[in-house]
């Protein structure tokens, strides 16, 4: 990507577009392949497997008679099964069905038993979830996972915030309070100016004194957030908010919550100190009680210490991947519920422009970050497609549930009307999130 980025004017665009197309292409292919392969297992013939829409760029036909095509507009894809009148499998092609031979009718999607149609439709989102699990599990096997014990694996340098801890130290207590795991260690030693630590080092128990383990340093910057727009970068140290010194990341969070905007942040970067002005943005934030709107500037902490890592076994890695995937799904569901309940602002919903920007940043951050981005997007796409909106997979599954209860499908007229409304809702949602993307630029 570095060579591409050097191309004047075109370079920055390509470093965003190419990663975005790779992310979208992988996620869409896996989703549609889920429909295709489960349909094939169920004896349903796929006439077309398309990545992208519109004008066909190139294609080939396999030995089963399926046309595999790549189209000019790479913002999605579809599988069209035998007997469908459209790529979304929303309506059966009744005239075509009537003209089919008995053998072809047995391979047609509308003629398949209800459970086979439901399994074929559900397979797309399920395969997206499986892709996320596999990616996160593979990252755990390759990079390791953090050890839960309060044992120091790495230490990091932050200007003005030295630590007395060393790799291999096991922290037993912070200010007289036991530290049972690494997250509790960070929580206990996150505020105040100084902390007394009881540490086991090289077999001996010693006492140390250190500052907060979460200094007011920037570990990451949210794409399109207030800090990003203000030019704040990872590695910056935020010395003060509106002139009030920040000794820890907790001080920074408190100052952002309580200070009257606009905020003036005093930044130290490579020995240079300067001020930046920004407006915090109300952002949905998960809490123990649900989602809460909080003023945030869009930065994450840079801890002075990191846990030891270990390589999990295959089963533990899969469990880790499933947990990470569920965390993406759970967070998304909480946010949607908060929007519906009026507890969250829908302006944080992002669309293709924001995803493209995040894909470019993830690609620049390295392969692990890029793969993590694919895992997150895949889980999100799987979830969105399960929403019970006609024209989405969840809408089809809703129709099938109604058919199972009634003993017969909805009338063509009602199904077509519902599908039209669903398509309109999807289009309106795309317009809305694209507007959010443009407004946040």
JSON list of C-alpha atoms in Angstrom, two decimals, residues 38-221:
[
{"chain": "A", "resi": 38, "resn": "UNK", "atom": "CA", "xyz": [-26.41, -25.00, 1.20]},
{"chain": "A", "resi": 39, "resn": "UNK", "atom": "CA", "xyz": [-28.85, -24.63, -1.68]},
{"chain": "A", "resi": 40, "resn": "UNK", "atom": "CA", "xyz": [-26.75, -27.08, -3.66]},
{"chain": "A", "resi": 41, "resn": "UNK", "atom": "CA", "xyz": [-26.71, -29.51, -0.73]},
{"chain": "A", "resi": 42, "resn": "UNK", "atom": "CA", "xyz": [-30.49, -29.23, -0.67]},
{"chain": "A", "resi": 43, "resn": "UNK", "atom": "CA", "xyz": [-30.74, -30.09, -4.37]},
{"chain": "A", "resi": 44, "resn": "UNK", "atom": "CA", "xyz": [-31.58, -26.55, -5.49]},
{"chain": "A", "resi": 45, "resn": "UNK", "atom": "CA", "xyz": [-29.91, -25.39, -8.70]},
{"chain": "A", "resi": 46, "resn": "UNK", "atom": "CA", "xyz": [-28.19, -21.99, -8.78]},
{"chain": "A", "resi": 47, "resn": "UNK", "atom": "CA", "xyz": [-28.40, -20.36, -12.20]},
{"chain": "A", "resi": 48, "resn": "UNK", "atom": "CA", "xyz": [-26.20, -17.33, -11.42]},
{"chain": "A", "resi": 49, "resn": "UNK", "atom": "CA", "xyz": [-23.62, -16.49, -8.75]},
{"chain": "A", "resi": 50, "resn": "UNK", "atom": "CA", "xyz": [-22.75, -12.82, -9.07]},
{"chain": "A", "resi": 51, "resn": "UNK", "atom": "CA", "xyz": [-20.23, -10.65, -7.26]},
{"chain": "A", "resi": 52, "resn": "UNK", "atom": "CA", "xyz": [-21.38, -7.12, -7.98]},
{"chain": "A", "resi": 53, "resn": "UNK", "atom": "CA", "xyz": [-24.30, -5.72, -9.94]},
{"chain": "A", "resi": 54, "resn": "UNK", "atom": "CA", "xyz": [-24.79, -4.22, -13.36]},
{"chain": "A", "resi": 55, "resn": "UNK", "atom": "CA", "xyz": [-22.64, -4.76, -16.44]},
{"chain": "A", "resi": 56, "resn": "UNK", "atom": "CA", "xyz": [-20.85, -8.09, -16.53]},
{"chain": "A", "resi": 57, "resn": "UNK", "atom": "CA", "xyz": [-17.07, -7.79, -16.65]},
{"chain": "A", "resi": 58, "resn": "UNK", "atom": "CA", "xyz": [-16.27, -11.47, -17.05]},
{"chain": "A", "resi": 59, "resn": "UNK", "atom": "CA", "xyz": [-17.95, -14.81, -16.35]},
{"chain": "A", "resi": 60, "resn": "UNK", "atom": "CA", "xyz": [-17.72, -18.56, -16.74]},
{"chain": "A", "resi": 61, "resn": "UNK", "atom": "CA", "xyz": [-20.14, -21.48, -16.50]},
{"chain": "A", "resi": 62, "resn": "UNK", "atom": "CA", "xyz": [-19.24, -24.47, -14.34]},
{"chain": "A", "resi": 63, "resn": "UNK", "atom": "CA", "xyz": [-20.07, -28.11, -15.02]},
{"chain": "A", "resi": 64, "resn": "UNK", "atom": "CA", "xyz": [-23.31, -27.83, -13.00]},
{"chain": "A", "resi": 65, "resn": "UNK", "atom": "CA", "xyz": [-24.58, -25.05, -15.24]},
{"chain": "A", "resi": 66, "resn": "UNK", "atom": "CA", "xyz": [-24.08, -22.18, -12.78]},
{"chain": "A", "resi": 67, "resn": "UNK", "atom": "CA", "xyz": [-22.89, -18.92, -14.30]},
{"chain": "A", "resi": 68, "resn": "UNK", "atom": "CA", "xyz": [-20.23, -17.30, -12.10]},
{"chain": "A", "resi": 69, "resn": "UNK", "atom": "CA", "xyz": [-19.93, -13.60, -12.91]},
{"chain": "A", "resi": 70, "resn": "UNK", "atom": "CA", "xyz": [-18.12, -10.48, -11.74]},
{"chain": "A", "resi": 71, "resn": "UNK", "atom": "CA", "xyz": [-20.01, -7.25, -12.41]},
{"chain": "A", "resi": 72, "resn": "UNK", "atom": "CA", "xyz": [-19.01, -3.60, -12.64]},
{"chain": "A", "resi": 73, "resn": "UNK", "atom": "CA", "xyz": [-20.69, -2.31, -9.46]},
{"chain": "A", "resi": 74, "resn": "UNK", "atom": "CA", "xyz": [-18.94, -4.15, -6.60]},
{"chain": "A", "resi": 75, "resn": "UNK", "atom": "CA", "xyz": [-21.33, -3.12, -3.81]},
{"chain": "A", "resi": 76, "resn": "UNK", "atom": "CA", "xyz": [-22.90, -6.51, -3.13]},
{"chain": "A", "resi": 77, "resn": "UNK", "atom": "CA", "xyz": [-23.80, -9.70, -4.90]},
{"chain": "A", "resi": 78, "resn": "UNK", "atom": "CA", "xyz": [-26.47, -12.34, -5.29]},
{"chain": "A", "resi": 79, "resn": "UNK", "atom": "CA", "xyz": [-27.27, -15.95, -6.12]},
{"chain": "A", "resi": 80, "resn": "UNK", "atom": "CA", "xyz": [-30.24, -16.50, -8.42]},
{"chain": "A", "resi": 81, "resn": "UNK", "atom": "CA", "xyz": [-31.75, -19.93, -8.05]},
{"chain": "A", "resi": 82, "resn": "UNK", "atom": "CA", "xyz": [-33.79, -21.81, -10.62]},
{"chain": "A", "resi": 83, "resn": "UNK", "atom": "CA", "xyz": [-37.41, -20.66, -10.54]},
{"chain": "A", "resi": 84, "resn": "UNK", "atom": "CA", "xyz": [-36.73, -17.20, -9.09]},
{"chain": "A", "resi": 85, "resn": "UNK", "atom": "CA", "xyz": [-38.03, -14.15, -10.91]},
{"chain": "A", "resi": 86, "resn": "UNK", "atom": "CA", "xyz": [-35.40, -11.89, -9.35]},
{"chain": "A", "resi": 87, "resn": "UNK", "atom": "CA", "xyz": [-31.95, -12.21, -7.72]},
{"chain": "A", "resi": 88, "resn": "UNK", "atom": "CA", "xyz": [-33.41, -11.64, -4.22]},
{"chain": "A", "resi": 89, "resn": "UNK", "atom": "CA", "xyz": [-35.53, -14.82, -4.41]},
{"chain": "A", "resi": 90, "resn": "UNK", "atom": "CA", "xyz": [-38.46, -12.63, -3.43]},
{"chain": "A", "resi": 91, "resn": "UNK", "atom": "CA", "xyz": [-40.95, -14.01, -5.96]},
{"chain": "A", "resi": 92, "resn": "UNK", "atom": "CA", "xyz": [-41.29, -17.28, -7.84]},
{"chain": "A", "resi": 93, "resn": "UNK", "atom": "CA", "xyz": [-41.21, -17.15, -11.62]},
{"chain": "A", "resi": 94, "resn": "UNK", "atom": "CA", "xyz": [-44.58, -18.85, -12.03]},
{"chain": "A", "resi": 95, "resn": "UNK", "atom": "CA", "xyz": [-44.68, -18.91, -15.86]},
{"chain": "A", "resi": 96, "resn": "UNK", "atom": "CA", "xyz": [-41.19, -20.43, -15.93]},
{"chain": "A", "resi": 97, "resn": "UNK", "atom": "CA", "xyz": [-42.16, -22.99, -13.29]},
{"chain": "A", "resi": 98, "resn": "UNK", "atom": "CA", "xyz": [-45.22, -24.04, -15.28]},
{"chain": "A", "resi": 99, "resn": "UNK", "atom": "CA", "xyz": [-43.09, -24.61, -18.39]},
{"chain": "A", "resi": 100, "resn": "UNK", "atom": "CA", "xyz": [-40.42, -26.66, -16.57]},
{"chain": "A", "resi": 101, "resn": "UNK", "atom": "CA", "xyz": [-39.98, -30.38, -16.85]},
{"chain": "A", "resi": 102, "resn": "UNK", "atom": "CA", "xyz": [-40.60, -32.44, -13.70]},
{"chain": "A", "resi": 103, "resn": "UNK", "atom": "CA", "xyz": [-36.85, -32.86, -13.25]},
{"chain": "A", "resi": 104, "resn": "UNK", "atom": "CA", "xyz": [-36.16, -29.11, -13.40]},
{"chain": "A", "resi": 105, "resn": "UNK", "atom": "CA", "xyz": [-39.10, -28.36, -11.12]},
{"chain": "A", "resi": 106, "resn": "UNK", "atom": "CA", "xyz": [-37.59, -30.62, -8.48]},
{"chain": "A", "resi": 107, "resn": "UNK", "atom": "CA", "xyz": [-34.42, -28.46, -8.62]},
{"chain": "A", "resi": 108, "resn": "UNK", "atom": "CA", "xyz": [-36.30, -25.14, -8.47]},
{"chain": "A", "resi": 109, "resn": "UNK", "atom": "CA", "xyz": [-36.12, -22.99, -5.36]},
{"chain": "A", "resi": 110, "resn": "UNK", "atom": "CA", "xyz": [-39.88, -22.23, -5.03]},
{"chain": "A", "resi": 111, "resn": "UNK", "atom": "CA", "xyz": [-40.74, -25.95, -5.28]},
{"chain": "A", "resi": 112, "resn": "UNK", "atom": "CA", "xyz": [-38.30, -26.99, -2.54]},
{"chain": "A", "resi": 113, "resn": "UNK", "atom": "CA", "xyz": [-39.67, -28.00, 0.89]},
{"chain": "A", "resi": 114, "resn": "UNK", "atom": "CA", "xyz": [-40.00, -25.15, 3.37]},
{"chain": "A", "resi": 115, "resn": "UNK", "atom": "CA", "xyz": [-37.09, -26.29, 5.54]},
{"chain": "A", "resi": 116, "resn": "UNK", "atom": "CA", "xyz": [-34.75, -26.40, 2.54]},
{"chain": "A", "resi": 117, "resn": "UNK", "atom": "CA", "xyz": [-35.68, -22.88, 1.46]},
{"chain": "A", "resi": 118, "resn": "UNK", "atom": "CA", "xyz": [-35.24, -21.61, 5.03]},
{"chain": "A", "resi": 119, "resn": "UNK", "atom": "CA", "xyz": [-31.87, -23.33, 5.41]},
{"chain": "A", "resi": 120, "resn": "UNK", "atom": "CA", "xyz": [-30.66, -21.89, 2.09]},
{"chain": "A", "resi": 121, "resn": "UNK", "atom": "CA", "xyz": [-31.68, -18.37, 3.04]},
{"chain": "A", "resi": 122, "resn": "UNK", "atom": "CA", "xyz": [-30.29, -18.56, 6.58]},
{"chain": "A", "resi": 123, "resn": "UNK", "atom": "CA", "xyz": [-26.96, -19.91, 5.33]},
{"chain": "A", "resi": 124, "resn": "UNK", "atom": "CA", "xyz": [-25.77, -16.50, 4.10]},
{"chain": "A", "resi": 125, "resn": "UNK", "atom": "CA", "xyz": [-25.73, -14.79, 7.52]},
{"chain": "A", "resi": 126, "resn": "UNK", "atom": "CA", "xyz": [-24.55, -18.00, 9.20]},
{"chain": "A", "resi": 127, "resn": "UNK", "atom": "CA", "xyz": [-21.54, -18.17, 6.89]},
{"chain": "A", "resi": 128, "resn": "UNK", "atom": "CA", "xyz": [-20.76, -14.52, 7.72]},
{"chain": "A", "resi": 129, "resn": "UNK", "atom": "CA", "xyz": [-20.73, -15.41, 11.41]},
{"chain": "A", "resi": 130, "resn": "UNK", "atom": "CA", "xyz": [-18.55, -18.46, 10.71]},
{"chain": "A", "resi": 131, "resn": "UNK", "atom": "CA", "xyz": [-16.10, -16.27, 8.77]},
{"chain": "A", "resi": 132, "resn": "UNK", "atom": "CA", "xyz": [-15.82, -13.93, 11.76]},
{"chain": "A", "resi": 133, "resn": "UNK", "atom": "CA", "xyz": [-15.28, -16.82, 14.15]},
{"chain": "A", "resi": 134, "resn": "UNK", "atom": "CA", "xyz": [-12.59, -18.33, 11.93]},
{"chain": "A", "resi": 135, "resn": "UNK", "atom": "CA", "xyz": [-10.78, -14.98, 11.52]},
{"chain": "A", "resi": 136, "resn": "UNK", "atom": "CA", "xyz": [-10.78, -14.19, 15.23]},
{"chain": "A", "resi": 137, "resn": "UNK", "atom": "CA", "xyz": [-9.81, -17.77, 16.10]},
{"chain": "A", "resi": 138, "resn": "UNK", "atom": "CA", "xyz": [-6.96, -17.64, 13.57]},
{"chain": "A", "resi": 139, "resn": "UNK", "atom": "CA", "xyz": [-5.73, -14.37, 15.04]},
{"chain": "A", "resi": 140, "resn": "UNK", "atom": "CA", "xyz": [-5.78, -15.95, 18.51]},
{"chain": "A", "resi": 141, "resn": "UNK", "atom": "CA", "xyz": [-3.75, -18.93, 17.28]},
{"chain": "A", "resi": 142, "resn": "UNK", "atom": "CA", "xyz": [-1.26, -16.69, 15.46]},
{"chain": "A", "resi": 143, "resn": "UNK", "atom": "CA", "xyz": [-0.92, -13.73, 17.81]},
{"chain": "A", "resi": 144, "resn": "UNK", "atom": "CA", "xyz": [-1.92, -15.38, 21.06]},
{"chain": "A", "resi": 145, "resn": "UNK", "atom": "CA", "xyz": [-4.40, -14.18, 23.64]},
{"chain": "A", "resi": 146, "resn": "UNK", "atom": "CA", "xyz": [-3.82, -12.09, 26.73]},
{"chain": "A", "resi": 147, "resn": "UNK", "atom": "CA", "xyz": [-3.20, -14.00, 29.92]},
{"chain": "A", "resi": 148, "resn": "UNK", "atom": "CA", "xyz": [-5.80, -13.14, 32.55]},
{"chain": "A", "resi": 149, "resn": "UNK", "atom": "CA", "xyz": [-3.22, -13.19, 35.35]},
{"chain": "A", "resi": 150, "resn": "UNK", "atom": "CA", "xyz": [-1.89, -9.79, 36.52]},
{"chain": "A", "resi": 151, "resn": "UNK", "atom": "CA", "xyz": [1.53, -10.58, 35.06]},
{"chain": "A", "resi": 152, "resn": "UNK", "atom": "CA", "xyz": [3.35, -7.96, 32.98]},
{"chain": "A", "resi": 153, "resn": "UNK", "atom": "CA", "xyz": [4.20, -9.10, 29.47]},
{"chain": "A", "resi": 154, "resn": "UNK", "atom": "CA", "xyz": [5.35, -5.78, 27.99]},
{"chain": "A", "resi": 155, "resn": "UNK", "atom": "CA", "xyz": [5.94, -2.21, 29.10]},
{"chain": "A", "resi": 156, "resn": "UNK", "atom": "CA", "xyz": [5.67, 0.89, 26.92]},
{"chain": "A", "resi": 157, "resn": "UNK", "atom": "CA", "xyz": [7.25, 4.32, 27.10]},
{"chain": "A", "resi": 158, "resn": "UNK", "atom": "CA", "xyz": [5.04, 7.40, 27.34]},
{"chain": "A", "resi": 159, "resn": "UNK", "atom": "CA", "xyz": [6.79, 10.78, 27.79]},
{"chain": "A", "resi": 160, "resn": "UNK", "atom": "CA", "xyz": [6.39, 11.99, 31.35]},
{"chain": "A", "resi": 161, "resn": "UNK", "atom": "CA", "xyz": [4.82, 8.73, 32.57]},
{"chain": "A", "resi": 162, "resn": "UNK", "atom": "CA", "xyz": [7.53, 6.22, 33.54]},
{"chain": "A", "resi": 163, "resn": "UNK", "atom": "CA", "xyz": [6.64, 2.96, 35.26]},
{"chain": "A", "resi": 164, "resn": "UNK", "atom": "CA", "xyz": [8.68, 0.91, 37.73]},
{"chain": "A", "resi": 165, "resn": "UNK", "atom": "CA", "xyz": [7.16, -2.34, 36.46]},
{"chain": "A", "resi": 166, "resn": "UNK", "atom": "CA", "xyz": [9.14, -4.79, 34.32]},
{"chain": "A", "resi": 167, "resn": "UNK", "atom": "CA", "xyz": [8.15, -7.69, 32.05]},
{"chain": "A", "resi": 168, "resn": "UNK", "atom": "CA", "xyz": [7.63, -10.78, 34.20]},
{"chain": "A", "resi": 169, "resn": "UNK", "atom": "CA", "xyz": [6.43, -8.87, 37.28]},
{"chain": "A", "resi": 170, "resn": "UNK", "atom": "CA", "xyz": [3.32, -10.32, 38.93]},
{"chain": "A", "resi": 171, "resn": "UNK", "atom": "CA", "xyz": [1.27, -7.63, 40.66]},
{"chain": "A", "resi": 172, "resn": "UNK", "atom": "CA", "xyz": [-0.31, -8.97, 43.84]},
{"chain": "A", "resi": 173, "resn": "UNK", "atom": "CA", "xyz": [-1.98, -5.81, 45.18]},
{"chain": "A", "resi": 174, "resn": "UNK", "atom": "CA", "xyz": [-2.56, -2.14, 44.34]},
{"chain": "A", "resi": 175, "resn": "UNK", "atom": "CA", "xyz": [-2.77, 0.28, 47.29]},
{"chain": "A", "resi": 176, "resn": "UNK", "atom": "CA", "xyz": [-3.49, -2.66, 49.58]},
{"chain": "A", "resi": 177, "resn": "UNK", "atom": "CA", "xyz": [-6.27, -4.08, 47.37]},
{"chain": "A", "resi": 178, "resn": "UNK", "atom": "CA", "xyz": [-5.68, -7.51, 45.76]},
{"chain": "A", "resi": 179, "resn": "UNK", "atom": "CA", "xyz": [-5.32, -7.59, 41.96]},
{"chain": "A", "resi": 180, "resn": "UNK", "atom": "CA", "xyz": [-6.86, -10.90, 40.87]},
{"chain": "A", "resi": 181, "resn": "UNK", "atom": "CA", "xyz": [-6.57, -10.40, 37.08]},
{"chain": "A", "resi": 182, "resn": "UNK", "atom": "CA", "xyz": [-5.02, -8.04, 34.56]},
{"chain": "A", "resi": 183, "resn": "UNK", "atom": "CA", "xyz": [-8.13, -5.98, 33.86]},
{"chain": "A", "resi": 184, "resn": "UNK", "atom": "CA", "xyz": [-8.58, -5.42, 37.61]},
{"chain": "A", "resi": 185, "resn": "UNK", "atom": "CA", "xyz": [-4.94, -4.31, 37.83]},
{"chain": "A", "resi": 186, "resn": "UNK", "atom": "CA", "xyz": [-5.55, -1.63, 35.19]},
{"chain": "A", "resi": 187, "resn": "UNK", "atom": "CA", "xyz": [-8.76, -0.55, 36.89]},
{"chain": "A", "resi": 188, "resn": "UNK", "atom": "CA", "xyz": [-7.17, -0.25, 40.35]},
{"chain": "A", "resi": 189, "resn": "UNK", "atom": "CA", "xyz": [-4.16, 1.66, 39.04]},
{"chain": "A", "resi": 190, "resn": "UNK", "atom": "CA", "xyz": [-5.94, 3.93, 36.57]},
{"chain": "A", "resi": 191, "resn": "UNK", "atom": "CA", "xyz": [-6.52, 7.07, 38.66]},
{"chain": "A", "resi": 192, "resn": "UNK", "atom": "CA", "xyz": [-4.57, 9.31, 40.99]},
{"chain": "A", "resi": 193, "resn": "UNK", "atom": "CA", "xyz": [-0.94, 10.41, 40.81]},
{"chain": "A", "resi": 194, "resn": "UNK", "atom": "CA", "xyz": [0.84, 7.54, 42.56]},
{"chain": "A", "resi": 195, "resn": "UNK", "atom": "CA", "xyz": [0.06, 3.92, 43.44]},
{"chain": "A", "resi": 196, "resn": "UNK", "atom": "CA", "xyz": [1.78, 1.49, 45.79]},
{"chain": "A", "resi": 197, "resn": "UNK", "atom": "CA", "xyz": [2.20, -1.96, 44.24]},
{"chain": "A", "resi": 198, "resn": "UNK", "atom": "CA", "xyz": [3.01, -5.27, 45.89]},
{"chain": "A", "resi": 199, "resn": "UNK", "atom": "CA", "xyz": [4.92, -7.21, 43.24]},
{"chain": "A", "resi": 200, "resn": "UNK", "atom": "CA", "xyz": [6.45, -10.66, 42.95]},
{"chain": "A", "resi": 201, "resn": "UNK", "atom": "CA", "xyz": [9.70, -10.34, 40.97]},
{"chain": "A", "resi": 202, "resn": "UNK", "atom": "CA", "xyz": [12.26, -13.12, 40.47]},
{"chain": "A", "resi": 203, "resn": "UNK", "atom": "CA", "xyz": [10.76, -15.09, 43.36]},
{"chain": "A", "resi": 204, "resn": "UNK", "atom": "CA", "xyz": [10.91, -12.19, 45.82]},
{"chain": "A", "resi": 205, "resn": "UNK", "atom": "CA", "xyz": [8.03, -9.96, 46.97]},
{"chain": "A", "resi": 206, "resn": "UNK", "atom": "CA", "xyz": [8.82, -6.26, 46.74]},
{"chain": "A", "resi": 207, "resn": "UNK", "atom": "CA", "xyz": [7.00, -2.94, 46.96]},
{"chain": "A", "resi": 208, "resn": "UNK", "atom": "CA", "xyz": [7.04, -0.43, 44.10]},
{"chain": "A", "resi": 209, "resn": "UNK", "atom": "CA", "xyz": [5.54, 2.98, 43.44]},
{"chain": "A", "resi": 210, "resn": "UNK", "atom": "CA", "xyz": [4.19, 3.96, 40.03]},
{"chain": "A", "resi": 211, "resn": "UNK", "atom": "CA", "xyz": [1.94, 6.48, 38.37]},
{"chain": "A", "resi": 212, "resn": "UNK", "atom": "CA", "xyz": [-1.37, 5.56, 36.70]},
{"chain": "A", "resi": 213, "resn": "UNK", "atom": "CA", "xyz": [-1.02, 2.65, 34.28]},
{"chain": "A", "resi": 214, "resn": "UNK", "atom": "CA", "xyz": [-3.45, 4.38, 31.91]},
{"chain": "A", "resi": 215, "resn": "UNK", "atom": "CA", "xyz": [-1.78, 7.76, 31.25]},
{"chain": "A", "resi": 216, "resn": "UNK", "atom": "CA", "xyz": [-3.54, 10.46, 29.20]},
{"chain": "A", "resi": 217, "resn": "UNK", "atom": "CA", "xyz": [-1.92, 9.11, 26.04]},
{"chain": "A", "resi": 218, "resn": "UNK", "atom": "CA", "xyz": [-3.65, 8.30, 22.76]},
{"chain": "A", "resi": 219, "resn": "UNK", "atom": "CA", "xyz": [-3.54, 4.67, 21.71]},
{"chain": "A", "resi": 220, "resn": "UNK", "atom": "CA", "xyz": [-6.05, 4.89, 18.86]},
{"chain": "A", "resi": 221, "resn": "UNK", "atom": "CA", "xyz": [-8.19, 7.48, 17.10]}
]
